[in-house]
mmCIF file of C-alpha atoms in Angstrom:
data_model
loop_
_atom_site.group_PDB
_atom_site.id
_atom_site.type_symbol
_atom_site.label_atom_id
_atom_site.label_comp_id
_atom_site.label_asym_id
_atom_site.label_seq_id
_atom_site.Cartn_x
_atom_site.Cartn_y
_atom_site.Cartn_z
ATOM 1 C CA MET H 1 0.252 -0.416 0.060
ATOM 2 C CA LYS H 2 2.496 2.034 1.008
ATOM 3 C CA LYS H 3 4.326 1.799 -2.784
ATOM 4 C CA ILE H 4 0.802 2.224 -4.367
ATOM 5 C CA ALA H 5 0.775 5.617 -2.132
ATOM 6 C CA ILE H 6 4.474 7.035 -3.030
ATOM 7 C CA ALA H 7 3.900 6.192 -6.916
ATOM 8 C CA VAL H 8 0.544 8.210 -6.373
ATOM 9 C CA ALA H 9 2.424 11.285 -5.141
ATOM 10 C CA LEU H 10 5.380 10.907 -7.751
ATOM 11 C CA THR H 11 2.611 10.360 -10.801
ATOM 12 C CA GLY H 12 0.792 14.086 -9.974
ATOM 13 C CA ALA H 13 4.058 15.810 -9.161
ATOM 14 C CA LEU H 14 5.693 14.045 -12.823
ATOM 15 C CA ALA H 15 2.571 14.921 -14.363
ATOM 16 C CA ALA H 16 2.667 18.557 -12.849
ATOM 17 C CA SER H 17 6.490 19.283 -12.867
ATOM 18 C CA ASN H 18 6.705 23.051 -11.659
ATOM 19 C CA ALA H 19 3.936 24.199 -13.023
ATOM 20 C CA MET H 20 1.221 24.518 -10.408
ATOM 21 C CA ALA H 21 2.573 27.132 -8.625
ATOM 22 C CA TRP H 22 -0.229 28.100 -5.736
ATOM 23 C CA GLY H 23 -2.757 25.932 -6.944
ATOM 24 C CA PRO H 24 -5.808 27.733 -8.046
ATOM 25 C CA ALA H 25 -6.869 29.210 -4.742
ATOM 26 C CA GLY H 26 -3.262 31.088 -4.997
ATOM 27 C CA HIS H 27 -3.273 32.318 -8.164
ATOM 28 C CA ARG H 28 -7.062 33.789 -8.079
ATOM 29 C CA ALA H 29 -5.914 35.753 -4.814
ATOM 30 C CA VAL H 30 -2.700 37.513 -6.577
ATOM 31 C CA GLY H 31 -5.371 38.168 -9.768
ATOM 32 C CA ALA H 32 -7.814 39.497 -7.206
ATOM 33 C CA ILE H 33 -5.638 41.356 -5.321
ATOM 34 C CA ALA H 34 -4.373 42.682 -8.386
ATOM 35 C CA ASP H 35 -8.017 43.703 -9.837
ATOM 36 C CA LYS H 36 -8.834 45.989 -6.874
ATOM 37 C CA LEU H 37 -5.534 47.703 -6.528
ATOM 38 C CA LEU H 38 -6.584 49.080 -10.144
ATOM 39 C CA LYS H 39 -9.930 49.696 -10.024
ATOM 40 C CA GLY H 40 -10.575 52.977 -11.673
ATOM 41 C CA THR H 41 -7.314 53.042 -13.263
ATOM 42 C CA LEU H 42 -6.317 53.626 -16.491
ATOM 43 C CA ALA H 43 -4.429 50.602 -16.164
ATOM 44 C CA GLN H 44 -7.897 48.963 -15.551
ATOM 45 C CA LYS H 45 -9.394 50.178 -18.674
ATOM 46 C CA GLN H 46 -6.356 48.830 -21.185
ATOM 47 C CA ILE H 47 -6.868 45.359 -19.481
ATOM 48 C CA ASP H 48 -10.597 45.578 -19.936
ATOM 49 C CA GLN H 49 -9.845 46.200 -23.560
ATOM 50 C CA ILE H 50 -7.871 43.176 -23.805
ATOM 51 C CA LEU H 51 -9.376 40.368 -22.003
ATOM 52 C CA LEU H 52 -12.835 39.449 -23.126
ATOM 53 C CA PRO H 53 -16.576 40.538 -21.521
ATOM 54 C CA GLY H 54 -16.540 39.259 -17.745
ATOM 55 C CA GLU H 55 -13.499 38.256 -17.950
ATOM 56 C CA THR H 56 -10.624 39.576 -14.713
ATOM 57 C CA LEU H 57 -7.355 38.859 -13.576
ATOM 58 C CA GLU H 58 -8.850 36.591 -10.822
ATOM 59 C CA SER H 59 -10.866 34.801 -13.639
ATOM 60 C CA ILE H 60 -7.901 34.152 -16.282
ATOM 61 C CA ALA H 61 -5.240 33.767 -13.840
ATOM 62 C CA ASN H 62 -5.283 29.630 -13.709
ATOM 63 C CA TRP H 63 -5.102 29.310 -17.351
ATOM 64 C CA PRO H 64 -1.964 28.835 -18.583
ATOM 65 C CA ASP H 65 -2.303 25.619 -15.816
ATOM 66 C CA CYS H 66 -5.537 24.769 -17.525
ATOM 67 C CA VAL H 67 -3.898 24.155 -20.695
ATOM 68 C CA LYS H 68 -1.537 21.358 -19.695
ATOM 69 C CA GLY H 69 -5.088 18.657 -18.868
ATOM 70 C CA ASN H 70 -8.209 18.635 -18.699
ATOM 71 C CA TYR H 71 -8.472 19.174 -14.800
ATOM 72 C CA CYS H 72 -9.965 22.750 -15.570
ATOM 73 C CA GLY H 73 -12.793 21.047 -17.933
ATOM 74 C CA PRO H 74 -12.511 20.899 -22.539
ATOM 75 C CA GLN H 75 -9.767 22.838 -24.185
ATOM 76 C CA SER H 76 -11.377 25.825 -25.431
ATOM 77 C CA PRO H 77 -9.488 26.168 -29.126
ATOM 78 C CA GLU H 78 -7.911 29.423 -28.224
ATOM 79 C CA MET H 79 -6.217 26.776 -25.206
ATOM 80 C CA ILE H 80 -5.335 24.122 -28.174
ATOM 81 C CA ALA H 81 -3.858 26.710 -30.376
ATOM 82 C CA TYR H 82 -1.652 27.856 -27.489
ATOM 83 C CA VAL H 83 -0.401 25.125 -26.771
ATOM 84 C CA GLN H 84 0.087 23.535 -30.200
ATOM 85 C CA SER H 85 2.164 27.327 -31.026
ATOM 86 C CA ASN H 86 4.412 26.970 -27.448
ATOM 87 C CA PRO H 87 5.450 23.393 -27.291
ATOM 88 C CA LYS H 88 7.857 24.110 -24.820
ATOM 89 C CA HIS H 89 4.700 25.957 -22.642
ATOM 90 C CA SER H 90 5.233 24.160 -19.431
ATOM 91 C CA GLU H 91 9.149 25.251 -19.455
ATOM 92 C CA TYR H 92 7.589 29.145 -18.993
ATOM 93 C CA HIS H 93 6.677 28.731 -15.458
ATOM 94 C CA TYR H 94 9.760 27.839 -12.843
ATOM 95 C CA THR H 95 13.762 28.133 -13.570
ATOM 96 C CA ASP H 96 15.805 26.010 -11.370
ATOM 97 C CA VAL H 97 18.745 28.058 -9.628
ATOM 98 C CA PRO H 98 20.494 27.074 -6.751
ATOM 99 C CA PHE H 99 19.049 28.445 -3.885
ATOM 100 C CA GLN H 100 22.315 29.263 -2.104
ATOM 101 C CA HIS H 101 22.526 31.559 -5.083
ATOM 102 C CA ALA H 102 21.742 35.570 -4.806
ATOM 103 C CA HIS H 103 20.803 36.228 -8.126
ATOM 104 C CA TYR H 104 19.492 35.147 -11.002
ATOM 105 C CA HIS H 105 22.346 35.450 -14.092
ATOM 106 C CA ASP H 106 20.840 35.100 -17.605
ATOM 107 C CA GLY H 107 22.713 31.648 -18.616
ATOM 108 C CA GLY H 108 23.950 30.456 -14.746
ATOM 109 C CA VAL H 109 23.535 27.287 -13.296
ATOM 110 C CA GLY H 110 19.942 25.787 -13.670
ATOM 111 C CA THR H 111 18.359 28.618 -16.045
ATOM 112 C CA ALA H 112 16.717 28.241 -19.381
ATOM 113 C CA ASP H 113 15.594 30.292 -22.624
ATOM 114 C CA ASP H 114 12.788 29.636 -21.974
ATOM 115 C CA ASP H 115 12.081 29.761 -18.413
ATOM 116 C CA ILE H 116 10.178 31.697 -15.947
ATOM 117 C CA VAL H 117 12.342 35.421 -16.017
ATOM 118 C CA GLN H 118 12.472 34.909 -19.877
ATOM 119 C CA THR H 119 8.789 34.561 -20.172
ATOM 120 C CA LEU H 120 7.884 37.566 -18.050
ATOM 121 C CA LYS H 121 10.377 39.722 -19.863
ATOM 122 C CA GLN H 122 8.827 38.954 -22.945
ATOM 123 C CA CYS H 123 5.122 38.803 -21.736
ATOM 124 C CA ILE H 124 6.759 42.954 -21.025
ATOM 125 C CA ALA H 125 7.971 43.469 -24.211
ATOM 126 C CA ALA H 126 4.755 42.348 -25.947
ATOM 127 C CA LEU H 127 2.398 43.968 -23.648
ATOM 128 C CA GLN H 128 4.266 47.311 -24.512
ATOM 129 C CA GLY H 129 3.656 46.959 -27.887
ATOM 130 C CA LYS H 130 7.153 45.650 -29.180
ATOM 131 C CA THR H 131 6.595 42.957 -31.865
ATOM 132 C CA ASP H 132 9.944 42.268 -32.749
ATOM 133 C CA GLU H 133 11.806 38.808 -32.691
ATOM 134 C CA ALA H 134 14.332 39.957 -29.952
ATOM 135 C CA SER H 135 12.440 41.067 -27.597
ATOM 136 C CA ASN H 136 9.574 38.773 -28.271
ATOM 137 C CA PRO H 137 10.458 35.606 -30.076
ATOM 138 C CA HIS H 138 7.296 33.678 -28.973
ATOM 139 C CA HIS H 139 5.135 35.698 -30.442
ATOM 140 C CA PHE H 140 2.967 36.119 -27.947
ATOM 141 C CA THR H 141 -0.431 38.177 -28.546
ATOM 142 C CA LYS H 142 -1.420 41.180 -25.880
ATOM 143 C CA ARG H 143 -4.241 39.322 -24.633
ATOM 144 C CA GLN H 144 -1.612 35.587 -23.958
ATOM 145 C CA ALA H 145 0.850 38.313 -22.473
ATOM 146 C CA LEU H 146 -1.545 39.288 -19.902
ATOM 147 C CA ILE H 147 -2.298 36.208 -19.093
ATOM 148 C CA LEU H 148 0.565 34.784 -18.875
ATOM 149 C CA LEU H 149 1.948 38.042 -16.986
ATOM 150 C CA THR H 150 -0.703 37.353 -13.992
ATOM 151 C CA HIS H 151 0.137 34.059 -13.610
ATOM 152 C CA MET H 152 3.759 33.914 -14.397
ATOM 153 C CA THR H 153 3.741 36.901 -11.784
ATOM 154 C CA GLY H 154 2.410 34.606 -9.006
ATOM 155 C CA ASP H 155 4.553 31.500 -10.299
ATOM 156 C CA ILE H 156 7.630 33.629 -9.834
ATOM 157 C CA HIS H 157 7.066 34.308 -6.064
ATOM 158 C CA GLN H 158 6.532 30.852 -5.070
ATOM 159 C CA PRO H 159 10.433 30.004 -3.994
ATOM 160 C CA LEU H 160 10.158 26.521 -5.032
ATOM 161 C CA HIS H 161 9.634 28.065 -8.579
ATOM 162 C CA VAL H 162 13.275 30.302 -8.255
ATOM 163 C CA GLY H 163 14.988 27.866 -5.597
ATOM 164 C CA ALA H 164 16.018 24.618 -6.661
ATOM 165 C CA ALA H 165 17.450 21.874 -4.685
ATOM 166 C CA TYR H 166 20.247 19.935 -5.572
ATOM 167 C CA VAL H 167 21.962 17.016 -3.603
ATOM 168 C CA GLY H 168 25.203 15.617 -3.635
ATOM 169 C CA LYS H 169 26.440 12.004 -3.513
ATOM 170 C CA ASP H 170 26.951 12.767 0.569
ATOM 171 C CA GLY H 171 23.114 13.666 0.933
ATOM 172 C CA LYS H 172 23.310 17.612 1.867
ATOM 173 C CA PHE H 173 21.988 19.861 -0.417
ATOM 174 C CA ALA H 174 24.603 20.902 -3.030
ATOM 175 C CA ASN H 175 25.620 24.445 -4.478
ATOM 176 C CA PRO H 176 25.888 23.447 -8.106
ATOM 177 C CA GLN H 177 28.082 26.480 -9.695
ATOM 178 C CA THR H 178 28.477 25.415 -13.190
ATOM 179 C CA LYS H 179 25.749 23.531 -15.578
ATOM 180 C CA ALA H 180 28.482 20.977 -16.087
ATOM 181 C CA GLN H 181 27.842 19.981 -12.115
ATOM 182 C CA LEU H 182 23.711 18.784 -13.045
ATOM 183 C CA ASP H 183 25.084 14.924 -13.821
ATOM 184 C CA ASN H 184 22.695 13.312 -11.803
ATOM 185 C CA VAL H 185 25.870 10.995 -9.897
ATOM 186 C CA THR H 186 27.167 13.745 -7.924
ATOM 187 C CA VAL H 187 25.228 15.887 -7.860
ATOM 188 C CA PHE H 188 21.578 15.063 -7.733
ATOM 189 C CA ASP H 189 18.872 17.218 -8.984
ATOM 190 C CA SER H 190 15.475 17.554 -7.061
ATOM 191 C CA ARG H 191 13.189 18.397 -9.522
ATOM 192 C CA GLY H 192 12.046 22.005 -7.738
ATOM 193 C CA GLY H 193 11.940 19.717 -5.063
ATOM 194 C CA ASN H 194 9.255 17.194 -6.568
ATOM 195 C CA SER H 195 11.456 14.339 -5.436
ATOM 196 C CA PHE H 196 11.568 15.062 -1.869
ATOM 197 C CA LEU H 197 8.538 13.436 -0.104
ATOM 198 C CA LEU H 198 6.756 14.385 2.993
ATOM 199 C CA GLU H 199 4.557 12.166 5.017
ATOM 200 C CA ASN H 200 1.082 13.570 4.930
ATOM 201 C CA ALA H 201 0.356 11.788 8.676
ATOM 202 C CA LYS H 202 3.097 13.790 10.494
ATOM 203 C CA ILE H 203 2.070 17.162 8.177
ATOM 204 C CA ASP H 204 -1.397 16.555 9.241
ATOM 205 C CA ALA H 205 -0.018 16.645 12.987
ATOM 206 C CA LEU H 206 2.513 19.291 12.797
ATOM 207 C CA ALA H 207 -0.900 21.125 11.576
ATOM 208 C CA VAL H 208 -2.571 20.676 14.549
ATOM 209 C CA ALA H 209 0.403 21.313 17.123
ATOM 210 C CA ALA H 210 1.064 24.404 15.554
ATOM 211 C CA GLN H 211 -2.978 25.323 16.302
ATOM 212 C CA ILE H 212 -3.788 25.843 12.396
ATOM 213 C CA PRO H 213 -7.315 26.267 12.472
ATOM 214 C CA PRO H 214 -9.281 23.207 10.790
ATOM 215 C CA GLY H 215 -10.343 23.142 7.269
ATOM 216 C CA GLU H 216 -13.183 21.856 5.557
ATOM 217 C CA PRO H 217 -13.658 17.599 4.983
ATOM 218 C CA LYS H 218 -11.908 16.616 1.746
ATOM 219 C CA ALA H 219 -13.777 13.988 -0.498
ATOM 220 C CA VAL H 220 -12.573 10.796 -0.259
ATOM 221 C CA LYS H 221 -13.285 8.670 -3.314
ATOM 222 C CA GLU H 222 -14.184 4.759 -2.575
ATOM 223 C CA GLY H 223 -11.752 2.560 -3.721
ATOM 224 C CA VAL H 224 -8.640 5.065 -4.286
ATOM 225 C CA PRO H 225 -5.754 4.515 -2.101
ATOM 226 C CA GLN H 226 -4.576 7.600 -0.077
ATOM 227 C CA ALA H 227 -1.440 9.292 -0.669
ATOM 228 C CA LEU H 228 0.882 8.742 2.427
ATOM 229 C CA THR H 229 3.172 11.215 1.040
ATOM 230 C CA ARG H 230 3.009 14.336 -0.850
ATOM 231 C CA PRO H 231 5.756 16.336 -3.053
ATOM 232 C CA PHE H 232 7.563 19.225 -0.853
ATOM 233 C CA HIS H 233 6.945 21.268 -4.172
ATOM 234 C CA SER H 234 3.083 20.437 -3.869
ATOM 235 C CA TYR H 235 3.115 21.199 0.074
ATOM 236 C CA TRP H 236 4.475 24.729 -1.221
ATOM 237 C CA ASP H 237 1.678 24.746 -4.171
ATOM 238 C CA GLY H 238 -1.113 24.041 -1.566
ATOM 239 C CA VAL H 239 -0.771 23.332 1.800
ATOM 240 C CA ALA H 240 0.941 25.818 2.368
ATOM 241 C CA VAL H 241 -1.322 28.513 0.991
ATOM 242 C CA ASP H 242 -4.538 26.698 2.518
ATOM 243 C CA TYR H 243 -3.175 26.878 5.859
ATOM 244 C CA ALA H 244 -2.307 31.008 5.125
ATOM 245 C CA PHE H 245 -6.146 31.040 4.161
ATOM 246 C CA ARG H 246 -7.264 29.295 6.969
ATOM 247 C CA ARG H 247 -5.170 31.115 9.721
ATOM 248 C CA SER H 248 -6.245 34.602 7.903
ATOM 249 C CA GLY H 249 -10.327 32.985 8.433
ATOM 250 C CA THR H 250 -11.047 33.721 4.915
ATOM 251 C CA LYS H 251 -11.876 30.816 2.416
ATOM 252 C CA SER H 252 -12.475 32.228 -0.495
ATOM 253 C CA PRO H 253 -9.599 34.376 -2.873
ATOM 254 C CA ASP H 254 -11.695 37.596 -3.166
ATOM 255 C CA LYS H 255 -12.302 37.796 0.924
ATOM 256 C CA PHE H 256 -8.273 36.833 1.137
ATOM 257 C CA ALA H 257 -7.096 39.585 -1.293
ATOM 258 C CA GLN H 258 -9.710 41.911 0.505
ATOM 259 C CA LEU H 259 -7.876 41.097 3.664
ATOM 260 C CA MET H 260 -4.505 41.599 2.680
ATOM 261 C CA ILE H 261 -4.948 45.364 1.132
ATOM 262 C CA GLU H 262 -6.693 46.129 4.369
ATOM 263 C CA ARG H 263 -3.942 44.878 5.973
ATOM 264 C CA LYS H 264 -1.984 47.268 4.479
ATOM 265 C CA PHE H 265 0.775 45.693 3.747
ATOM 266 C CA ASP H 266 4.224 47.306 2.725
ATOM 267 C CA VAL H 267 5.792 45.947 -0.052
ATOM 268 C CA ALA H 268 8.622 47.594 -1.749
ATOM 269 C CA LYS H 269 8.120 49.237 -5.506
ATOM 270 C CA ASN H 270 10.251 47.581 -8.122
ATOM 271 C CA THR H 271 12.479 50.426 -9.958
ATOM 272 C CA GLY H 272 14.536 50.876 -13.401
ATOM 273 C CA GLU H 273 13.560 49.310 -16.733
ATOM 274 C CA LEU H 274 10.659 47.641 -16.495
ATOM 275 C CA SER H 275 12.865 44.617 -18.418
ATOM 276 C CA THR H 276 15.015 43.978 -15.074
ATOM 277 C CA TRP H 277 11.829 43.625 -13.171
ATOM 278 C CA PRO H 278 11.203 40.246 -13.246
ATOM 279 C CA TYR H 279 15.205 39.316 -11.946
ATOM 280 C CA GLN H 280 14.505 41.736 -8.899
ATOM 281 C CA TRP H 281 11.585 39.021 -8.515
ATOM 282 C CA ALA H 282 13.481 36.070 -9.389
ATOM 283 C CA ASP H 283 16.259 37.298 -6.649
ATOM 284 C CA ASP H 284 13.438 37.611 -3.784
ATOM 285 C CA ALA H 285 12.261 34.463 -4.315
ATOM 286 C CA LEU H 286 15.621 32.971 -3.892
ATOM 287 C CA ALA H 287 15.940 34.529 -0.967
ATOM 288 C CA VAL H 288 12.492 33.691 0.429
ATOM 289 C CA ALA H 289 14.182 29.734 -0.699
ATOM 290 C CA LYS H 290 16.849 29.960 1.708
ATOM 291 C CA LEU H 291 14.034 30.415 4.691
ATOM 292 C CA ALA H 292 11.692 27.551 2.991
ATOM 293 C CA TYR H 293 14.667 25.279 3.298
ATOM 294 C CA ALA H 294 16.299 26.072 6.205
ATOM 295 C CA ASP H 295 16.435 23.195 8.670
ATOM 296 C CA VAL H 296 15.270 20.641 6.274
ATOM 297 C CA VAL H 297 16.708 17.799 5.842
ATOM 298 C CA PRO H 298 16.790 14.976 2.765
ATOM 299 C CA GLY H 299 16.606 11.495 3.963
ATOM 300 C CA ALA H 300 18.352 8.327 1.900
ATOM 301 C CA ILE H 301 17.985 8.672 -1.619
ATOM 302 C CA THR H 302 16.004 5.811 -3.279
ATOM 303 C CA GLN H 303 16.392 4.876 -7.159
ATOM 304 C CA GLN H 304 12.903 5.335 -8.616
ATOM 305 C CA VAL H 305 11.974 3.844 -12.519
ATOM 306 C CA SER H 306 9.211 5.433 -14.664
ATOM 307 C CA LYS H 307 6.941 3.864 -16.412
ATOM 308 C CA LYS H 308 8.916 5.168 -19.425
ATOM 309 C CA GLY H 309 11.598 3.617 -18.150
ATOM 310 C CA GLU H 310 13.649 6.853 -16.772
ATOM 311 C CA VAL H 311 15.907 6.809 -14.176
ATOM 312 C CA TYR H 312 15.035 8.950 -10.978
ATOM 313 C CA TYR H 313 15.742 9.713 -7.757
ATOM 314 C CA THR H 314 13.514 10.600 -4.157
ATOM 315 C CA TRP H 315 14.023 10.989 -0.645
ATOM 316 C CA PRO H 316 12.154 11.317 2.092
ATOM 317 C CA LEU H 317 12.306 14.664 3.688
ATOM 318 C CA GLU H 318 12.188 16.026 7.478
ATOM 319 C CA VAL H 319 11.433 19.860 8.034
ATOM 320 C CA PRO H 320 10.998 21.436 11.360
ATOM 321 C CA ALA H 321 8.083 20.952 13.962
ATOM 322 C CA ASN H 322 7.008 24.903 13.455
ATOM 323 C CA TYR H 323 7.057 24.494 9.963
ATOM 324 C CA PRO H 324 3.227 24.994 8.982
ATOM 325 C CA VAL H 325 3.506 28.578 10.941
ATOM 326 C CA PRO H 326 6.618 29.895 9.071
ATOM 327 C CA SER H 327 5.724 28.182 5.705
ATOM 328 C CA SER H 328 2.200 29.326 5.455
ATOM 329 C CA ASP H 329 3.548 33.123 6.845
ATOM 330 C CA ILE H 330 5.632 33.121 3.798
ATOM 331 C CA ALA H 331 3.101 32.128 1.411
ATOM 332 C CA ARG H 332 1.075 34.597 2.371
ATOM 333 C CA THR H 333 3.485 37.247 2.197
ATOM 334 C CA GLN H 334 4.891 36.236 -1.429
ATOM 335 C CA LEU H 335 0.665 35.878 -2.849
ATOM 336 C CA VAL H 336 0.541 39.225 -1.600
ATOM 337 C CA LYS H 337 3.684 40.559 -2.757
ATOM 338 C CA ALA H 338 2.791 39.076 -5.836
ATOM 339 C CA GLY H 339 -0.617 41.034 -6.301
ATOM 340 C CA TYR H 340 0.584 43.879 -5.764
ATOM 341 C CA HIS H 341 3.790 43.631 -8.140
ATOM 342 C CA LEU H 342 1.048 42.558 -10.734
ATOM 343 C CA ALA H 343 -0.605 45.420 -9.942
ATOM 344 C CA GLN H 344 2.106 47.583 -10.135
ATOM 345 C CA VAL H 345 3.790 46.791 -13.866
ATOM 346 C CA LEU H 346 1.108 46.551 -15.126
ATOM 347 C CA GLN H 347 -0.044 50.185 -13.985
ATOM 348 C CA ALA H 348 4.214 51.264 -15.013
ATOM 349 C CA ILE H 349 3.291 49.463 -19.043
ATOM 350 C CA PHE H 350 0.008 51.088 -18.952
ATOM 351 C CA PRO H 351 0.732 54.825 -17.148
ATOM 352 C CA GLN H 352 -1.946 57.137 -16.130
ATOM 353 C CA SER H 353 -0.617 59.582 -18.523
#
């Protein structure tokens, strides 16, 4: 049964890869914060002209994840066309810079030409009306660019979508300095934390001990084995966000967004050329990833073989006893930052004057 449960957890992780940051509720919260901050501005009028009637940043925030399967419903013609034109679209959502690093650098360890920083740069350029090959090599339309910018601004504030963990042969976190060191022989890739497995029962017990308010009862499907573990990346995508919502006393993304705005968080504004803002966001995420991995300890490595015959590795993971509290604090803060930064970049793209 345990092997089946682990397989269930890993199957979901492999299917999602690094693409599901914050989960649906988190992404909608980011969009809702930006919607509220932009209300009545010229930027909002410009956004309304790009989106379809009735659409908002909140409502389109999960679109780039929904194109990855049918879990949001049947694929629309627009989604199908986007996927066909963007065969690497799943790679747009993340970068894999070692979390020990302080900065994202073009061409650095774990970066790629189609990663989240480069994608966000292209979205900003497309919304600015730039159509040249250098600025917008994927030929994003303004509508695509706005949808991707809304989603990816959320993604880049999820610390594990930027700060990646690598494990050395000694079982400790490694800090590779060159791409050549990522050989899966002396330095192993955790795939954005998807290969680190947390025991669900332990996490639930830690939440109870930390007095995290109880959530809604979860539906259990008869005949479907319940996973005993979950990937660390999945914890940050959904569990930490769920804890943040529960601790704030809100259940919906809209109410969470309203409460966060009412609390008047002091979110630092980005400065400089708009093309540099994704780099600033990535550097902030690297700083936060160091907190996410603080006092986290990987266990013994286990070799796995996928149904396709591909070899990969997993590690059990231990987190500090109080982990649900600081992780949910971080999730709340990063969601707020993402919402404010999304509003700020759209106001900069569509200024008042």
